[in-house]
Structure formats: structure tokens, C-alpha cells
mmCIF file of C-alpha atoms in Angstrom:
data_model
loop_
_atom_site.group_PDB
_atom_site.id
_atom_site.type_symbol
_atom_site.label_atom_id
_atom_site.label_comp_id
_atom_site.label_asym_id
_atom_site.label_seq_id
_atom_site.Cartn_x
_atom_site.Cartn_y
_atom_site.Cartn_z
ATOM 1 C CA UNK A 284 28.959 -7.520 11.312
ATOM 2 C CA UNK A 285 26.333 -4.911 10.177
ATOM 3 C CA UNK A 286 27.017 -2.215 8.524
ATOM 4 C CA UNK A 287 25.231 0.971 8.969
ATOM 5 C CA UNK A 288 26.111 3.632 6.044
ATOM 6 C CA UNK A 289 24.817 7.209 7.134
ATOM 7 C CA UNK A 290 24.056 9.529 3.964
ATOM 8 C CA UNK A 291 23.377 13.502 4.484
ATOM 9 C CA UNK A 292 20.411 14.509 2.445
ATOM 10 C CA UNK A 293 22.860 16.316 0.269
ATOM 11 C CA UNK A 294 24.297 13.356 -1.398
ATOM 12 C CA UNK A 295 20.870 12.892 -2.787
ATOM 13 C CA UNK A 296 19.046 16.704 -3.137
ATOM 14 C CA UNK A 297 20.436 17.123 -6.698
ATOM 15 C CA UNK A 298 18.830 13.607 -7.907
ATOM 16 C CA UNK A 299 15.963 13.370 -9.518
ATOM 17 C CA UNK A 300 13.622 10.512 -7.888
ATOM 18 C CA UNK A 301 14.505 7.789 -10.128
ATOM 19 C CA UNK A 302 18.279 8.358 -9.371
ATOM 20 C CA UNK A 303 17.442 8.837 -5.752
ATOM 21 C CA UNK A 304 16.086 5.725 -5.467
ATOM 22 C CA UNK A 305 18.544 3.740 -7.572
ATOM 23 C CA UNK A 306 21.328 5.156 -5.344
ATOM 24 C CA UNK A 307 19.523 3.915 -2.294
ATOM 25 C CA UNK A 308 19.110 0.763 -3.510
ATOM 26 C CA UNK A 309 22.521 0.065 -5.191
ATOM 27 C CA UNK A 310 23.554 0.748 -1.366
ATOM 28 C CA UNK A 311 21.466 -1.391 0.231
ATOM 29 C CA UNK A 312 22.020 -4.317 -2.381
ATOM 30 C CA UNK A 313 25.855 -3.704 -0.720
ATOM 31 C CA UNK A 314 24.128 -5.385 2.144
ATOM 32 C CA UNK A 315 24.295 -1.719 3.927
ATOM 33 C CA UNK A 316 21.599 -0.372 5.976
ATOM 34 C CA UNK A 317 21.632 3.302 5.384
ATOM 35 C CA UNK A 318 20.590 5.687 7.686
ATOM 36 C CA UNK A 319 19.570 8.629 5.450
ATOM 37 C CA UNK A 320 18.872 12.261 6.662
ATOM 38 C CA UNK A 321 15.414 13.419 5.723
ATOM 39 C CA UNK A 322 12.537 11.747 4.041
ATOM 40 C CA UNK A 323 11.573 10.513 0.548
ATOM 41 C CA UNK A 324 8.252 11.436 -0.770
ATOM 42 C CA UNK A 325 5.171 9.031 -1.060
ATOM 43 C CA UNK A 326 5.511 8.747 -4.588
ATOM 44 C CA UNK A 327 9.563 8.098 -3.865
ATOM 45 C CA UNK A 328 8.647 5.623 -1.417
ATOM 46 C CA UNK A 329 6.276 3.500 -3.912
ATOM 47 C CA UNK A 330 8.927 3.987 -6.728
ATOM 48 C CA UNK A 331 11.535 2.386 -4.112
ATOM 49 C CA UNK A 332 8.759 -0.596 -3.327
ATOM 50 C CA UNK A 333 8.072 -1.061 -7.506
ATOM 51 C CA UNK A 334 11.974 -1.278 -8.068
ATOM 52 C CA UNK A 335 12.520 -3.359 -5.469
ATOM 53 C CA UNK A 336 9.910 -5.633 -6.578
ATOM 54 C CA UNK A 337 11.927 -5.618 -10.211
ATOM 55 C CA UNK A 338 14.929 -6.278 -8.328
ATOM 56 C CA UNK A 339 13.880 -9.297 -6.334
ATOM 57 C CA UNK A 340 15.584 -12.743 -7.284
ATOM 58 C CA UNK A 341 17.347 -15.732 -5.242
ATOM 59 C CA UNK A 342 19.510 -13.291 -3.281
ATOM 60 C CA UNK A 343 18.111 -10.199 -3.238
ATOM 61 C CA UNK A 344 14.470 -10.736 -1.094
ATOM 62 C CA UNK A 345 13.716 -7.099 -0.671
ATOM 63 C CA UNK A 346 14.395 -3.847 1.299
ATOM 64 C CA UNK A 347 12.609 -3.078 4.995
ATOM 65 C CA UNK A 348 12.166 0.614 5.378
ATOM 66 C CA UNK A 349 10.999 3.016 8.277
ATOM 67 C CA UNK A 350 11.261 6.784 8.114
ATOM 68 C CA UNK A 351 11.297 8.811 11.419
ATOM 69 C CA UNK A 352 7.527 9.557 13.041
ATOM 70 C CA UNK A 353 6.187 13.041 12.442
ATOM 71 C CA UNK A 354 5.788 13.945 16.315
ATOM 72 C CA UNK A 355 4.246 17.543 16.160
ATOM 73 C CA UNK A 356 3.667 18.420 19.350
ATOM 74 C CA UNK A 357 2.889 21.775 18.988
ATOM 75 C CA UNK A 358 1.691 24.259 16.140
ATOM 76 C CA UNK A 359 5.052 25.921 16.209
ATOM 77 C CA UNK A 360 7.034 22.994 15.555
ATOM 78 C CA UNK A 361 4.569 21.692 12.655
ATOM 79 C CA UNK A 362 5.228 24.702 10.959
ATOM 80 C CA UNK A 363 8.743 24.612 11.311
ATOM 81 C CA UNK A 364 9.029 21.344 10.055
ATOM 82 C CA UNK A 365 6.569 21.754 6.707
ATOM 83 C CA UNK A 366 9.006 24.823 6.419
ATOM 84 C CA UNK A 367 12.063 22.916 6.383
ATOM 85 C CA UNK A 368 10.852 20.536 3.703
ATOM 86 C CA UNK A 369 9.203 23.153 1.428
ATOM 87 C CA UNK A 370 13.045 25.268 2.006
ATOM 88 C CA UNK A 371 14.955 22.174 2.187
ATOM 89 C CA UNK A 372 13.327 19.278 0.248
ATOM 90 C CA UNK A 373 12.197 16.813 2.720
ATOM 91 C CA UNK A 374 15.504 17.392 4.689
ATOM 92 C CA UNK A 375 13.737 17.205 7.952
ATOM 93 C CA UNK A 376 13.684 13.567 9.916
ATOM 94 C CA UNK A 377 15.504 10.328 9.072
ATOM 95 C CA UNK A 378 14.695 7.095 6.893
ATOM 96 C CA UNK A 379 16.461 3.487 7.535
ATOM 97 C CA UNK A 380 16.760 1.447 4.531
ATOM 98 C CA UNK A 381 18.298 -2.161 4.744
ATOM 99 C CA UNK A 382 18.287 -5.338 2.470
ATOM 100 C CA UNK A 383 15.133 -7.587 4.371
ATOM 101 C CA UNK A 384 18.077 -10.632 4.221
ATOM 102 C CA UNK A 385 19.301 -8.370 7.046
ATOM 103 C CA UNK A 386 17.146 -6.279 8.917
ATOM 104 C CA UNK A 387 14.480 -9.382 10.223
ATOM 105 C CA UNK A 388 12.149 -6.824 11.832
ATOM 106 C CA UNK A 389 11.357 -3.391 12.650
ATOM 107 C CA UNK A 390 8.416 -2.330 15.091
ATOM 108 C CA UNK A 391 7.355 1.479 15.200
ATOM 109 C CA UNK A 392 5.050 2.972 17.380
ATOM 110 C CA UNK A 393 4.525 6.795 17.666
ATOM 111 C CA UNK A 394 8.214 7.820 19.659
ATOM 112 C CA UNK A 395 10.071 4.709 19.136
ATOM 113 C CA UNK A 396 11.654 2.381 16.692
ATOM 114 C CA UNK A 397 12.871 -0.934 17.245
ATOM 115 C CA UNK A 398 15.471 -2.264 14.789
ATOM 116 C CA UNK A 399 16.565 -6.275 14.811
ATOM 117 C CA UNK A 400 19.341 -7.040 12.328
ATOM 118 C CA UNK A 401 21.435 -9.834 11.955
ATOM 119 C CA UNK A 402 24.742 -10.387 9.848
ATOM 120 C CA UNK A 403 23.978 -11.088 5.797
ATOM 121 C CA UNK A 404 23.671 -14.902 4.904
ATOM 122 C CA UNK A 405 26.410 -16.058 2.816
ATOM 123 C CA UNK A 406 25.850 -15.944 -0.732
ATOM 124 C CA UNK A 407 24.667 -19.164 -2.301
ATOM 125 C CA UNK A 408 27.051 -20.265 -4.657
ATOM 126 C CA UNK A 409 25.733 -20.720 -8.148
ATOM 127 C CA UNK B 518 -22.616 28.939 -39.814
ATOM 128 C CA UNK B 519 -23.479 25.237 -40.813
ATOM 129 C CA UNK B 520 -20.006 23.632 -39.958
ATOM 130 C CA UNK B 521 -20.595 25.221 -36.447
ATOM 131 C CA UNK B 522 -23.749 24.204 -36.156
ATOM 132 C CA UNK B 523 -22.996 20.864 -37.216
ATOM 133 C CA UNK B 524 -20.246 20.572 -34.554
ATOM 134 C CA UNK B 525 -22.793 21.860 -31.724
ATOM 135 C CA UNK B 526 -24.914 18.797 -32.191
ATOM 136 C CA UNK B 527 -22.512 16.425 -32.573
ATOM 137 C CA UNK B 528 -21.143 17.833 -28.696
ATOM 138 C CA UNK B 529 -24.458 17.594 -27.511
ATOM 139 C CA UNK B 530 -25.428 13.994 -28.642
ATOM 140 C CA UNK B 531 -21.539 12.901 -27.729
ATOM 141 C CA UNK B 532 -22.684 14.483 -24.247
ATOM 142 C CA UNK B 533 -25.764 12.916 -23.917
ATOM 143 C CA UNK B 534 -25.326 9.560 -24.697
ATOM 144 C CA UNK B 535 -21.325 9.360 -23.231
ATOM 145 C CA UNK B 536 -21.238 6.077 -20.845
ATOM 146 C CA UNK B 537 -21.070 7.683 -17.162
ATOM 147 C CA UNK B 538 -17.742 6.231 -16.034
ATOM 148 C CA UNK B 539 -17.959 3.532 -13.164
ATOM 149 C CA UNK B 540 -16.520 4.184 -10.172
ATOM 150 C CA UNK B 541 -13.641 1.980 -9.330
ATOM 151 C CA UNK B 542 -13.733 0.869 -5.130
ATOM 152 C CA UNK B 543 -10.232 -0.165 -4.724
ATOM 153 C CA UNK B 544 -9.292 -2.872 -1.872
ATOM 154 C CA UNK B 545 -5.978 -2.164 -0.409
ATOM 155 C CA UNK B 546 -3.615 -3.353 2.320
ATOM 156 C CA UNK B 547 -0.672 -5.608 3.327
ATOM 157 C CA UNK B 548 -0.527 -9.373 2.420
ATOM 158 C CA UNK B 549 -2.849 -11.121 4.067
ATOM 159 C CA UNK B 550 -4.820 -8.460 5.780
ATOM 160 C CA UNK B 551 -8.001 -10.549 4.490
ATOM 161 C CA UNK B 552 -8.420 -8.241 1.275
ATOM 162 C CA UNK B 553 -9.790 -10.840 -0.798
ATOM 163 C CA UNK B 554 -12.184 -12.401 1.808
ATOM 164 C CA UNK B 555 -14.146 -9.320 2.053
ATOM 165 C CA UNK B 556 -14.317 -9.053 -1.724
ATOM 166 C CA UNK B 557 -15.732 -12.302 -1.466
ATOM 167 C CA UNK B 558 -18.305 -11.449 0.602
ATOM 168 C CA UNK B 559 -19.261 -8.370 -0.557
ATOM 169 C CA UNK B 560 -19.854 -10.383 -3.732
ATOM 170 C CA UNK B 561 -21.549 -13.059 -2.607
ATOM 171 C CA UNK B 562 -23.463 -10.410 -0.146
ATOM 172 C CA UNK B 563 -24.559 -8.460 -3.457
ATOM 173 C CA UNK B 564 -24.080 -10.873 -6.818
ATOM 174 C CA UNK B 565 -24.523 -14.309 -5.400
ATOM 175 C CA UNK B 566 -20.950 -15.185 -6.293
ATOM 176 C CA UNK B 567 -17.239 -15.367 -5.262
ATOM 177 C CA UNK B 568 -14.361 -12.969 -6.361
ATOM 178 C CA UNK B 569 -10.956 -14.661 -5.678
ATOM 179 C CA UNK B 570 -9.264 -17.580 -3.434
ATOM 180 C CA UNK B 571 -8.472 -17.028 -0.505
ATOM 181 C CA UNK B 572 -5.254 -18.758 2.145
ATOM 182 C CA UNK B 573 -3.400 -18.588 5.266
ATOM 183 C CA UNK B 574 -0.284 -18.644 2.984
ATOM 184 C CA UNK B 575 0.867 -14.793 2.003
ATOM 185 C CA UNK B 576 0.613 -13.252 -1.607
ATOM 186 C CA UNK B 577 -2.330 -15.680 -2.380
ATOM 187 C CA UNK B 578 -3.709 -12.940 -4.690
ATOM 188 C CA UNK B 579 -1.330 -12.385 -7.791
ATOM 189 C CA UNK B 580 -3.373 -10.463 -9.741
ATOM 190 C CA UNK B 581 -5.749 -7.274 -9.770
ATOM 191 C CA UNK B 582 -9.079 -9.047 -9.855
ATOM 192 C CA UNK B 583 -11.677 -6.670 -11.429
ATOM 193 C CA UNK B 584 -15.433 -6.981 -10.810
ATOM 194 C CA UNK B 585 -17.650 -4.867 -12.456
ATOM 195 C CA UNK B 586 -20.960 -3.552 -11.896
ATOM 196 C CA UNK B 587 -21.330 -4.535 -7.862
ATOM 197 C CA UNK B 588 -24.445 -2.194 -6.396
ATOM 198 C CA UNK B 589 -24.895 -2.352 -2.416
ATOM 199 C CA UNK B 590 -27.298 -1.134 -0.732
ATOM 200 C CA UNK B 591 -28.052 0.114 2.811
ATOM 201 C CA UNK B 592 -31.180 1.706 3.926
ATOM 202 C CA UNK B 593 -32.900 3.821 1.130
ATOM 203 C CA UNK B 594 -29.762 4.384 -0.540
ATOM 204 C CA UNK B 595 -27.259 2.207 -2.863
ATOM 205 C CA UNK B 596 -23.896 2.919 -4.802
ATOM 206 C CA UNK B 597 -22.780 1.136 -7.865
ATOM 207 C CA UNK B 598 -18.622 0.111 -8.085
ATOM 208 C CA UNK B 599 -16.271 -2.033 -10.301
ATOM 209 C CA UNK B 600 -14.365 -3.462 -7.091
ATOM 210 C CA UNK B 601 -11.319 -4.075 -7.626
ATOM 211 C CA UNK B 602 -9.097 -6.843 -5.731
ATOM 212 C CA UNK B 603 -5.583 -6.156 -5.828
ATOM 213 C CA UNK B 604 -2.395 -7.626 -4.174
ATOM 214 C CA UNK B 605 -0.712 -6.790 -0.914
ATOM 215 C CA UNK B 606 1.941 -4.601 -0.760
ATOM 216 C CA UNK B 607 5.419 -5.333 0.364
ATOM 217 C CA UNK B 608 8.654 -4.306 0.311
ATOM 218 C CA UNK B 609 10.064 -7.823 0.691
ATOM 219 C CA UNK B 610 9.515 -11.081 -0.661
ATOM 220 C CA UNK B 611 10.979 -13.535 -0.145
ATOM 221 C CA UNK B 612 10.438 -17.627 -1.692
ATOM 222 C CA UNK B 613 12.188 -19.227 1.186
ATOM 223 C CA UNK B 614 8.981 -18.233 3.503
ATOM 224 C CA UNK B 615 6.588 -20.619 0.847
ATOM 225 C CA UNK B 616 8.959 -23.353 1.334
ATOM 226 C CA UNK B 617 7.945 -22.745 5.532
ATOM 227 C CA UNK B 618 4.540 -23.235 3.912
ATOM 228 C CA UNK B 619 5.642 -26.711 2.842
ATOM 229 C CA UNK B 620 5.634 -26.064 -1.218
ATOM 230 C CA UNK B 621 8.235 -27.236 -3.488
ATOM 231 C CA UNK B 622 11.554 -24.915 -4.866
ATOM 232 C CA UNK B 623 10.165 -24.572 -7.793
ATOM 233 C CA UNK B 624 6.343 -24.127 -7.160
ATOM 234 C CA UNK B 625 7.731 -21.537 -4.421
ATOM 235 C CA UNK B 626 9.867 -19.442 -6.226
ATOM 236 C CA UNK B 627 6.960 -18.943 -8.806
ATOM 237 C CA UNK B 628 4.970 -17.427 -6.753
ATOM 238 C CA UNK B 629 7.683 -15.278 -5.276
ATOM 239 C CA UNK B 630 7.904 -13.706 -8.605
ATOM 240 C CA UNK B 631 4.234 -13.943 -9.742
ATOM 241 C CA UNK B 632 4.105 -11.784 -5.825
ATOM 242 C CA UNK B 633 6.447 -9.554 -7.294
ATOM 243 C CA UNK B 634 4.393 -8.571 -10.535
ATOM 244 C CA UNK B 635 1.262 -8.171 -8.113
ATOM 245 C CA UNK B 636 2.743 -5.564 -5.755
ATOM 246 C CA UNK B 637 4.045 -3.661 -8.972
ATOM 247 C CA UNK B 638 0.574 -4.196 -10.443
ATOM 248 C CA UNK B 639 -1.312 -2.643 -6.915
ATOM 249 C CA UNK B 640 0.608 0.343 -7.412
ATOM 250 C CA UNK B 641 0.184 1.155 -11.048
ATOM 251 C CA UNK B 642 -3.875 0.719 -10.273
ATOM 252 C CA UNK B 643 -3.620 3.202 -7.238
ATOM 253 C CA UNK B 644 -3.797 5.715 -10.026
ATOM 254 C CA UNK B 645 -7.503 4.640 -11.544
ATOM 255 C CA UNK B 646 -9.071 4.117 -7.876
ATOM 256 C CA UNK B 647 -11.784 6.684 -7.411
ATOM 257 C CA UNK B 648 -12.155 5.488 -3.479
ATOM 258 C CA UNK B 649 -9.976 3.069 -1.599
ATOM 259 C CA UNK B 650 -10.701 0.481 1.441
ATOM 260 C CA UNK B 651 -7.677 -0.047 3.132
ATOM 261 C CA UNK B 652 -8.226 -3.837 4.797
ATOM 262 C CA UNK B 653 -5.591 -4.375 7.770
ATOM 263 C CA UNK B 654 -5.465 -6.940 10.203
ATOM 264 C CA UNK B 655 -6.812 -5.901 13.603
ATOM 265 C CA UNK B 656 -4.263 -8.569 14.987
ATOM 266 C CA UNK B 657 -1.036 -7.138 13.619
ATOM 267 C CA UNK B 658 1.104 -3.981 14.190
ATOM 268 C CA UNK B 659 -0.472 -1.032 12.107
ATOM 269 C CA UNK B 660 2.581 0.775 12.402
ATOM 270 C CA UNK B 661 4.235 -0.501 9.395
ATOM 271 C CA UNK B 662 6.240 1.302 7.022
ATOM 272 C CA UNK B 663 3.943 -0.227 4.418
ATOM 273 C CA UNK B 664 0.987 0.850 6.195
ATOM 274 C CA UNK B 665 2.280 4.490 6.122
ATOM 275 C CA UNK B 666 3.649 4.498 2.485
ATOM 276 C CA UNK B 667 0.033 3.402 1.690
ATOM 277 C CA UNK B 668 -1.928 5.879 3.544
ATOM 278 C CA UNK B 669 0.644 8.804 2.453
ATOM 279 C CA UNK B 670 0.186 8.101 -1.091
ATOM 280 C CA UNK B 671 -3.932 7.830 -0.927
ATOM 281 C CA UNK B 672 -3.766 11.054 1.021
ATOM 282 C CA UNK B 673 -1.243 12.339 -1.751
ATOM 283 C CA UNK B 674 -3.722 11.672 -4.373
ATOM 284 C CA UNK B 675 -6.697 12.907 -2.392
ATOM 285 C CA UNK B 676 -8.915 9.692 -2.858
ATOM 286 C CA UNK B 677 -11.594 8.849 0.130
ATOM 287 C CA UNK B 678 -10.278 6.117 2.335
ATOM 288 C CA UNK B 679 -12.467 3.751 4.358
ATOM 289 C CA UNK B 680 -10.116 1.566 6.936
ATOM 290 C CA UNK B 681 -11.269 -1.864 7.849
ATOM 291 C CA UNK B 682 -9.523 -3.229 10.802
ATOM 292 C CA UNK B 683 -10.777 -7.176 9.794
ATOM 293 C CA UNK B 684 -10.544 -10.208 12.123
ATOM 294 C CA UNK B 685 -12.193 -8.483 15.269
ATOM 295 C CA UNK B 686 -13.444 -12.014 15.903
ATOM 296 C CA UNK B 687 -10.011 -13.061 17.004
ATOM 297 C CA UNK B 688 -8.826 -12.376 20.279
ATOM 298 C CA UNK B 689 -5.621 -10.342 19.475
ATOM 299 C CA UNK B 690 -7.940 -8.046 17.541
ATOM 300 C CA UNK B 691 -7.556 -4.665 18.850
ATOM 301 C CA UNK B 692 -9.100 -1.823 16.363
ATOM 302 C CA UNK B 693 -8.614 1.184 18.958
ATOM 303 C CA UNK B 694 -4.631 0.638 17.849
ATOM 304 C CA UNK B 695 -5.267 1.180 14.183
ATOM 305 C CA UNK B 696 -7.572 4.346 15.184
ATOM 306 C CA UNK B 697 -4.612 5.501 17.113
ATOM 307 C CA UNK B 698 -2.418 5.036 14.315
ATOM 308 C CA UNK B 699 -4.806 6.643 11.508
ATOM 309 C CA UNK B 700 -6.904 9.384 13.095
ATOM 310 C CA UNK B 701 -7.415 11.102 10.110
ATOM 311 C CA UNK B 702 -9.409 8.031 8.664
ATOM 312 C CA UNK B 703 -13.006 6.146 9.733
ATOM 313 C CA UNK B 704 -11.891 3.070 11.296
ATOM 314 C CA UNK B 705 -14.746 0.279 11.069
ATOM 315 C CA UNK B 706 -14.261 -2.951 12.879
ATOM 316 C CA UNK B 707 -15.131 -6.132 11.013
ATOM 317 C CA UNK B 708 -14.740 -9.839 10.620
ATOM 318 C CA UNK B 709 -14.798 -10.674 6.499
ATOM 319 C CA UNK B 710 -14.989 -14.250 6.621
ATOM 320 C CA UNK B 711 -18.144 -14.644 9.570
ATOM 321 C CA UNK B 712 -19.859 -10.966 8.516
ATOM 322 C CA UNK B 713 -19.856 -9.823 11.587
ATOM 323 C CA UNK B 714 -20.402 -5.550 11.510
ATOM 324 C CA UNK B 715 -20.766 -6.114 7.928
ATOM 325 C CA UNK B 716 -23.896 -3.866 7.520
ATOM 326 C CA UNK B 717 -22.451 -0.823 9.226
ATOM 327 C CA UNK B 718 -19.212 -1.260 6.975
ATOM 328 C CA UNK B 719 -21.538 -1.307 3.725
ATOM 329 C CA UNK B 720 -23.330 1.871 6.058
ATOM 330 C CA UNK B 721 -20.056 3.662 5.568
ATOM 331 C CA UNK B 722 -18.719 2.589 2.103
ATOM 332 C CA UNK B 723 -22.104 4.041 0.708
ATOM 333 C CA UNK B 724 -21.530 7.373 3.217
ATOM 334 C CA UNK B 725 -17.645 7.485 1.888
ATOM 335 C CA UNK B 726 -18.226 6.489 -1.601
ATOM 336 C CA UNK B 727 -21.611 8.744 -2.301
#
């Protein structure tokens, strides 16, 4: 069974990066995919590639990550949403963040994402 | 009066003799996007000599390879760089894939880690580049979270970005899906390992980089 953990940009406004992303990936080393409202920042996002580069070892291979497509399709709602993020801190959209043992792939074009998961592998006995 | 004038000379001398700093071309991208195969032939194009190895297997570059002093040349003008190799970026890696590849435990789950230190290393060198060259594979899906993380943070630092959509001589290739997917950026179509376009890609790195 997969396990998709949902987590409201709140649980994470008051963090500073670092702890931002070390939530996220304590999570996701759960073997949860969370589905977390709002975006991280470019820098956030390469800080969540370098620790999970730290992090990798026999059981742990990695994270797979998408964050919802900026479709502007007019001025209005461009504004609206650079608005939200500059009000709200990058509250605006969605980011998926699984453990790569179980998300296998994940194809994005510009209005669509495609998500294949399977159940996590039993843990190799040590 | 003579302390100050003492100091003015040594500023001026300090000024005019300081070493211009090199520009550093960075060469960006997923694993095997063919990053290192255009650093080999822009080398052997322009210094007679190869950069790094190159394979079919992922994360074959471990290490930020640095080249210094590389000038190129296209019409009446010419650019000097450091160029600087570095390894793709992922988000996963994982040492059962090099066992596909037919390597042993062992051998396999070295270079899983040695992978590891490279992607960490890409992304503390992002900071030095001066202008980047973002090599993807015209064959693959430029829609990739690692794609986007990369552009983001070159655009987040402001630094000139040249995209090379590589392996146009294979069938798959199709470059008008990367321009779709990057229309901010000058998408140049080019196969690294048989030249082909290879003079109107050195055309724009000298327009980009000047």
C-alpha cells in the first residue's frame, strides 16, 4: 500500500530552510509520499537534492520530486499568484515528494502529471 | 601626506597588474545528457586534447573536471574560459542500476557513492560559474523536476544560460520539445560526439558568453 501524507504549507512556514527540508525528508524516509501545499524555493530545492545525496546508502536510493506547473494564462492570474507567494511564502501550487524506492517514475508536461508508484521493497535484513 | 601618498600607489600598481579573473563556462545537466562528450570536443576542437571519459553507463563523471585557459573562436571574434565539467544532477541514485550495467556489488556501490559526492560537488560550483551550458538529451523528457530545479536556480542567480539539446543525430531527437519547455533560453541543436552544428553552438557560446 502507498501512502500519501498531505502537509498544509503551515506545518512548514515557521521553518527555516534547513528544517524545512529535514522535515520533508524525515517523512519521506517513512516511505511516505507527501503531497505538500505550495512550493519550495530553488535554493530549497538544491538543499533537498545535496541532503539527499548525504543521505543515500543501501536503503535509502533517493527522493523523486515534482512541484505543480506555473500555468499563467493570463496577466491577472500571474500577478495573483507572485502575490500570493510574496504575502504567503510560496503558499501557492503543490510539490510531491516520495522516496525513488517508491515512486518509479513521474512524467510532467505543461497541464499534467503522471505519477507511477509501487509498494516499498522490504527492507534487506542486515 | 606621505602615508597617503604611499597608499595611492600601492592601489594603483595592485590595480594595474591584478590577474583579470577567468571566466568559468560551466557544463550542466542530468546524467548522461552527453556533458562530458562535448567538453571533449570542444577541447580537442580548441587544445588538441581530451577532457574526461565518457559511457553509456550513468554518473560516469564523478568529479568537477576543470580546464583552464580554453579560447574558441568564431568569425573575427574569440572568448577565453576555464570550462568546467561537472556531474549530473539527480535526486536519486541508486547502486542496484550499475549492477543492470553488469558491475560487481562492490565496484557498484562505489560509484553510487563516489555519484553522490559529484551531484553535491555540481551544486557547490553553481556558485563560481560566470555562464552555464545546460547539455540535455534531445531524446529524453525535458520536463524533469531536475531540469526545472536547474534552470530555476541559474535564473535565481542571474548567470547566462546557453541550452544544448545534444544527440539530434538520433532519431528520437526532438529539440522543438526542449524549446517548448525553456522559452526563456536559446535552444541550439547539436550532436557532441559526430560535431554536427558544432560551429553555430561555438557562434552562440561566444554571443552568450561575450
Amino acid at each position: 500500500m502507498v501512502t500519501l501524507q498531505y502537509m498544509p504549507h503551515k506545518e512548514i512556514q515557521d521553518l527555516d530552510s534547513d528544517k524545512r527540508i529535514n522535515k520533508l525528508l524525515k517523512v519521506v524516509r517513512t516511505d511516505k509520499i507527501i503531497l505538500l501545499e505550495g512550493r519550495l524555493t530553488n535554493e530549497e530545492e538544491t538543499t533537498l537534492i545535496r541532503k539527499t545525496m548525504e543521505q543515500i546508502d543501501d536503503d535509502f536510493k533517493g527522493v523523486e520530486l515534482v512541484t505543480s506547473p506555473e500555468l499563467h494564462y493570463t496577466w491577472l492570474t500571474k500577478i495573483k499568484s507572485k502575490l500570493i507567494n510574496v504575502l504567503l511564502g510560496n503558499q501557492y501550487g503543490f510539490t510531491i515528494i516520495g522516496p525513488a524506492s517508491i515512486i518509479k517514475e513521474i512524467k510532467q508536461d505543461p497541464s499534467k502529471i503522471q505519477l507511477l508508484a509501487e509498494d516499498a521493497p522490504k527492507k534487506k535484513k542486515r | 601626506m606621505i602615508q597617503k601618498l604611499k597608499k595611492f600607489f600601492n592601489n594603483l600598481f595592485k590595480g594595474l597588474f591584478k590577474k583579470k579573473k577567468q571566466i568559468k563556462l560551466g557544463l550542466y545537466g542530468p546524467p548522461n545528457g552527453g556533458k562530458t562528450t562535448l567538453a571533449n570536443k570542444i577541447c580537442e576542437d580548441w587544445l588538441g586534447e581530451q577532457m574526461g571519459s565518457v559511457s553509456s553507463i550513468a554518473h560516469e563523471t564523478r568529479e568537477v573536471i576543470f580546464k583552464e585557459k580554453v579560447t574558441i573562436k568564431s568569425g573575427n571574434k574569440e572568448i577565453s574560459f576555464g570550462l568546467v565539467d561537472t556531474p549530473g544532477i539527480a535526486t536519486k541514485i541508486d547502486y542496484e542500476d550499475f549492477l543492470k550495467e553488469g558491475m560487481k556489488e562492490k565496484e557498484a556501490k562505489v560509484r553510487a557513492k563516489e555519484a553522490t559526492k559529484g551531484v553535491i560537488d555540481s551544486i557547490k560550483w553553481l556558485d563560481d560559474m560566470d555562464t552555464v551550458i545546460v547539455v540535455l538529451d534531445a531524446t529524453t523528457d525535458p520536463y524533469s523536476q531536475v531540469n526545472i530545479t536547474i534552470m530555476g536556480n541559474l535564473e535565481a542567480r542571474k548567470i547566462p544560460v546557453l541550452v544544448v539539446a545534444n544527440k539530434v543525430d538520433l532519431k528520437k531527437a526532438d529539440i522543438k520539445r526542449i524549446e517548448a519547455a525553456f522559452p526563456q533560453y536559446k535552444v541550439i541543436g547539436i550532436s557532441a560526439k559526430y560535431g554536427k552544428n558544432i560551429e553555430e553552438f561555438y557562434e552562440e557560446l561566444i554571443k552568450l558568453a561575450a
